[in-house]
Amino acid sequence: PYKPANNISLKLTPVFYGFYEGIENLRKKIGQFPAEMLEYLIHEYEGELYQLDLALGIFFDYLKKNNLFETSLIFITADHGEGFREHGNLEHNTIYNEIIKVPLIVKFPAEFDLKGKIVKNLVSANIDIAPTINEVIFPERNIPDFQGKSLLPYAQYDIPVAENEFVISEMIPYN
């Protein structure tokens, strides 16, 4: 399921180089495969994260070299996390926190003076990205049809998170 580039995989993979079984077979044998196999999967997953980190570094360097970084609006997020048997399952076929709580990192253009700003306890979803882009790029245009909310005010004004804010998460089970 996780396959980082060979040069990354070799750096991170532990001594166990066990054979690769398809994820369907792993699901069937979830209680049977050895701890070394789980460790191997985790290292391969971490290898993919490391590979992403390297690619983002190259991308950011390009933006900086071409004087585009300071004016860029960048979002880094995911549609789901991964489970490594914290609740008995592999992959992302549950709705436990390790699956549904994903980071959202936003780099606003320098003009907003938000470098290093951390907003804690903000409940947001990918649905909030489009309204945020709209407010940053077209502040004079209010598009009322967005279902999400702009995250810019939370970063700019330390708006407290309303106690009644929530996000609904659901999944469709598969076999």
mmCIF file of C-alpha atoms in Angstrom:
data_model
loop_
_atom_site.group_PDB
_atom_site.id
_atom_site.type_symbol
_atom_site.label_atom_id
_atom_site.label_comp_id
_atom_site.label_asym_id
_atom_site.label_seq_id
_atom_site.Cartn_x
_atom_site.Cartn_y
_atom_site.Cartn_z
ATOM 1 C CA PRO A 1 0.000 0.000 0.000
ATOM 2 C CA TYR A 2 2.889 2.414 0.688
ATOM 3 C CA LYS A 3 5.758 2.576 -1.734
ATOM 4 C CA PRO A 4 8.225 5.434 -1.366
ATOM 5 C CA ALA A 5 11.054 5.800 -3.848
ATOM 6 C CA ASN A 6 13.729 3.116 -3.500
ATOM 7 C CA ASN A 7 16.424 5.472 -2.232
ATOM 8 C CA ILE A 8 14.073 6.657 0.536
ATOM 9 C CA SER A 9 12.715 3.213 1.327
ATOM 10 C CA LEU A 10 16.193 1.770 1.803
ATOM 11 C CA LYS A 11 17.095 4.527 4.270
ATOM 12 C CA LEU A 12 14.038 3.969 6.432
ATOM 13 C CA THR A 13 13.097 0.318 6.111
ATOM 14 C CA PRO A 14 14.052 -1.779 9.146
ATOM 15 C CA VAL A 15 15.831 -5.129 8.998
ATOM 16 C CA PHE A 16 12.561 -6.916 8.141
ATOM 17 C CA TYR A 17 12.270 -6.968 4.340
ATOM 18 C CA GLY A 18 9.335 -9.380 4.377
ATOM 19 C CA PHE A 19 7.354 -10.201 1.305
ATOM 20 C CA TYR A 20 4.592 -7.839 0.287
ATOM 21 C CA GLU A 21 1.071 -9.142 0.631
ATOM 22 C CA GLY A 22 -1.775 -7.190 -0.906
ATOM 23 C CA ILE A 23 -3.716 -5.096 1.596
ATOM 24 C CA GLU A 24 -6.761 -7.320 1.084
ATOM 25 C CA ASN A 25 -4.779 -10.281 2.421
ATOM 26 C CA LEU A 26 -3.541 -8.211 5.346
ATOM 27 C CA ARG A 27 -7.117 -7.278 6.254
ATOM 28 C CA LYS A 28 -8.052 -10.954 6.359
ATOM 29 C CA LYS A 29 -5.052 -11.802 8.544
ATOM 30 C CA ILE A 30 -5.054 -8.649 10.664
ATOM 31 C CA GLY A 31 -4.476 -10.532 13.893
ATOM 32 C CA GLN A 32 -1.968 -12.953 12.413
ATOM 33 C CA PHE A 33 0.832 -11.055 10.740
ATOM 34 C CA PRO A 34 3.967 -10.398 12.773
ATOM 35 C CA ALA A 35 4.825 -7.150 14.525
ATOM 36 C CA GLU A 36 7.755 -6.798 12.120
ATOM 37 C CA MET A 37 5.294 -6.517 9.216
ATOM 38 C CA LEU A 38 3.450 -3.682 10.972
ATOM 39 C CA GLU A 39 6.785 -1.974 11.629
ATOM 40 C CA TYR A 40 7.665 -2.410 7.962
ATOM 41 C CA LEU A 41 4.371 -0.804 6.851
ATOM 42 C CA ILE A 42 4.864 2.101 9.244
ATOM 43 C CA HIS A 43 8.394 2.697 7.942
ATOM 44 C CA GLU A 44 7.168 2.595 4.332
ATOM 45 C CA TYR A 45 4.427 5.105 5.237
ATOM 46 C CA GLU A 46 6.996 7.331 6.938
ATOM 47 C CA GLY A 47 9.119 7.006 3.798
ATOM 48 C CA GLU A 48 6.262 8.425 1.752
ATOM 49 C CA LEU A 49 5.916 11.319 4.205
ATOM 50 C CA TYR A 50 9.646 11.960 3.941
ATOM 51 C CA GLN A 51 9.387 11.892 0.146
ATOM 52 C CA LEU A 52 6.544 14.429 0.306
ATOM 53 C CA ASP A 53 8.636 16.625 2.603
ATOM 54 C CA LEU A 54 11.509 16.594 0.104
ATOM 55 C CA ALA A 55 9.146 17.444 -2.776
ATOM 56 C CA LEU A 56 7.616 20.341 -0.824
ATOM 57 C CA GLY A 57 11.108 21.649 -0.086
ATOM 58 C CA ILE A 58 11.916 21.651 -3.796
ATOM 59 C CA PHE A 59 8.610 23.377 -4.575
ATOM 60 C CA PHE A 60 9.133 26.058 -1.891
ATOM 61 C CA ASP A 61 12.709 26.646 -3.073
ATOM 62 C CA TYR A 62 11.390 27.166 -6.607
ATOM 63 C CA LEU A 63 8.806 29.670 -5.371
ATOM 64 C CA LYS A 64 11.453 31.550 -3.373
ATOM 65 C CA LYS A 65 13.959 31.550 -6.242
ATOM 66 C CA ASN A 66 11.305 33.076 -8.520
ATOM 67 C CA ASN A 67 10.097 35.609 -5.924
ATOM 68 C CA LEU A 68 6.688 33.934 -5.665
ATOM 69 C CA PHE A 69 6.773 32.522 -2.141
ATOM 70 C CA GLU A 70 5.902 35.710 -0.245
ATOM 71 C CA THR A 71 2.748 36.292 -2.296
ATOM 72 C CA SER A 72 1.605 32.664 -2.393
ATOM 73 C CA LEU A 73 -1.334 31.137 -0.571
ATOM 74 C CA ILE A 74 -0.530 27.476 0.122
ATOM 75 C CA PHE A 75 -2.627 24.756 1.750
ATOM 76 C CA ILE A 76 -1.228 21.441 2.926
ATOM 77 C CA THR A 77 -3.749 18.895 4.149
ATOM 78 C CA ALA A 78 -5.060 15.403 3.522
ATOM 79 C CA ASP A 79 -8.404 13.760 2.971
ATOM 80 C CA HIS A 80 -7.747 11.194 5.726
ATOM 81 C CA GLY A 81 -5.123 9.816 8.069
ATOM 82 C CA GLU A 82 -3.911 6.246 8.392
ATOM 83 C CA GLY A 83 -4.502 3.584 10.976
ATOM 84 C CA PHE A 84 -1.823 1.159 12.045
ATOM 85 C CA ARG A 85 -3.838 -1.118 14.318
ATOM 86 C CA GLU A 86 -4.443 1.521 17.003
ATOM 87 C CA HIS A 87 -8.009 0.184 17.017
ATOM 88 C CA GLY A 88 -7.335 -3.128 15.311
ATOM 89 C CA ASN A 89 -7.567 -1.915 11.729
ATOM 90 C CA LEU A 90 -5.119 -1.012 9.008
ATOM 91 C CA GLU A 91 -5.456 1.788 6.468
ATOM 92 C CA HIS A 92 -8.328 4.232 6.695
ATOM 93 C CA ASN A 93 -11.468 2.107 6.916
ATOM 94 C CA THR A 94 -12.642 3.490 10.284
ATOM 95 C CA ILE A 95 -13.588 6.891 11.647
ATOM 96 C CA TYR A 96 -11.305 7.004 14.679
ATOM 97 C CA ASN A 97 -9.269 10.143 15.397
ATOM 98 C CA GLU A 98 -6.142 8.851 13.661
ATOM 99 C CA ILE A 99 -8.197 8.761 10.458
ATOM 100 C CA ILE A 100 -10.362 11.887 10.708
ATOM 101 C CA LYS A 101 -8.074 14.373 12.490
ATOM 102 C CA VAL A 102 -5.722 15.536 9.756
ATOM 103 C CA PRO A 103 -3.503 18.601 9.839
ATOM 104 C CA LEU A 104 -4.344 21.716 7.899
ATOM 105 C CA ILE A 105 -1.330 23.938 7.302
ATOM 106 C CA VAL A 106 -1.958 27.266 5.602
ATOM 107 C CA LYS A 107 0.749 29.650 4.442
ATOM 108 C CA PHE A 108 -0.890 33.012 3.853
ATOM 109 C CA PRO A 109 0.685 35.698 1.656
ATOM 110 C CA ALA A 110 3.169 37.874 3.580
ATOM 111 C CA GLU A 111 0.856 40.904 3.422
ATOM 112 C CA PHE A 112 -1.374 39.258 6.056
ATOM 113 C CA ASP A 113 1.527 39.142 8.562
ATOM 114 C CA LEU A 114 0.588 35.700 9.885
ATOM 115 C CA LYS A 115 3.985 33.964 9.703
ATOM 116 C CA GLY A 116 4.211 31.376 12.462
ATOM 117 C CA LYS A 117 0.626 31.909 13.587
ATOM 118 C CA ILE A 118 -0.961 28.809 15.155
ATOM 119 C CA VAL A 119 -4.715 28.527 15.584
ATOM 120 C CA LYS A 120 -5.569 25.878 18.154
ATOM 121 C CA ASN A 121 -8.795 23.944 18.563
ATOM 122 C CA LEU A 122 -10.166 25.044 15.223
ATOM 123 C CA VAL A 123 -12.603 22.563 13.797
ATOM 124 C CA SER A 124 -12.296 22.823 10.078
ATOM 125 C CA ALA A 125 -12.722 20.654 7.069
ATOM 126 C CA ASN A 126 -11.588 20.654 3.482
ATOM 127 C CA ILE A 127 -14.878 22.391 2.755
ATOM 128 C CA ASP A 128 -13.354 25.535 4.332
ATOM 129 C CA ILE A 129 -10.485 25.811 1.842
ATOM 130 C CA ALA A 130 -12.456 27.340 -1.067
ATOM 131 C CA PRO A 131 -14.031 30.138 1.029
ATOM 132 C CA THR A 132 -10.581 30.921 2.465
ATOM 133 C CA ILE A 133 -9.061 31.154 -1.019
ATOM 134 C CA ASN A 134 -11.950 33.383 -2.078
ATOM 135 C CA GLU A 135 -11.488 35.769 0.858
ATOM 136 C CA VAL A 136 -7.711 36.043 0.375
ATOM 137 C CA ILE A 137 -7.683 36.431 -3.408
ATOM 138 C CA PHE A 138 -11.022 38.215 -3.979
ATOM 139 C CA PRO A 139 -11.821 39.980 -0.679
ATOM 140 C CA GLU A 140 -14.346 42.259 -2.390
ATOM 141 C CA ARG A 141 -16.385 39.283 -3.637
ATOM 142 C CA ASN A 142 -18.561 37.473 -1.165
ATOM 143 C CA ILE A 143 -19.764 34.199 -2.622
ATOM 144 C CA PRO A 144 -22.641 33.151 -0.359
ATOM 145 C CA ASP A 145 -23.044 29.705 -1.929
ATOM 146 C CA PHE A 146 -19.966 28.280 -0.232
ATOM 147 C CA GLN A 147 -20.930 25.734 2.388
ATOM 148 C CA GLY A 148 -17.707 26.188 4.356
ATOM 149 C CA LYS A 149 -16.325 29.218 6.142
ATOM 150 C CA SER A 150 -13.204 31.261 5.562
ATOM 151 C CA LEU A 151 -10.435 30.444 8.021
ATOM 152 C CA LEU A 152 -8.737 33.834 7.573
ATOM 153 C CA PRO A 153 -10.579 35.598 10.443
ATOM 154 C CA TYR A 154 -9.593 32.805 12.854
ATOM 155 C CA ALA A 155 -5.933 33.413 12.027
ATOM 156 C CA GLN A 156 -6.125 37.215 11.925
ATOM 157 C CA TYR A 157 -8.243 38.043 14.952
ATOM 158 C CA ASP A 158 -7.933 35.127 17.397
ATOM 159 C CA ILE A 159 -11.663 34.503 17.135
ATOM 160 C CA PRO A 160 -12.609 31.941 19.752
ATOM 161 C CA VAL A 161 -13.941 28.696 18.394
ATOM 162 C CA ALA A 162 -17.676 28.411 19.012
ATOM 163 C CA GLU A 163 -18.597 25.514 21.276
ATOM 164 C CA ASN A 164 -21.305 24.432 18.860
ATOM 165 C CA GLU A 165 -18.926 24.065 15.895
ATOM 166 C CA PHE A 166 -18.604 20.578 14.594
ATOM 167 C CA VAL A 167 -17.748 18.562 11.522
ATOM 168 C CA ILE A 168 -19.600 15.431 10.533
ATOM 169 C CA SER A 169 -17.489 12.504 9.434
ATOM 170 C CA GLU A 170 -18.910 9.413 7.804
ATOM 171 C CA MET A 171 -17.656 6.405 5.917
ATOM 172 C CA ILE A 172 -19.024 3.851 3.556
ATOM 173 C CA PRO A 173 -17.854 0.399 4.619
ATOM 174 C CA TYR A 174 -16.333 -1.769 1.949
ATOM 175 C CA ASN A 175 -15.458 -5.428 1.808
#
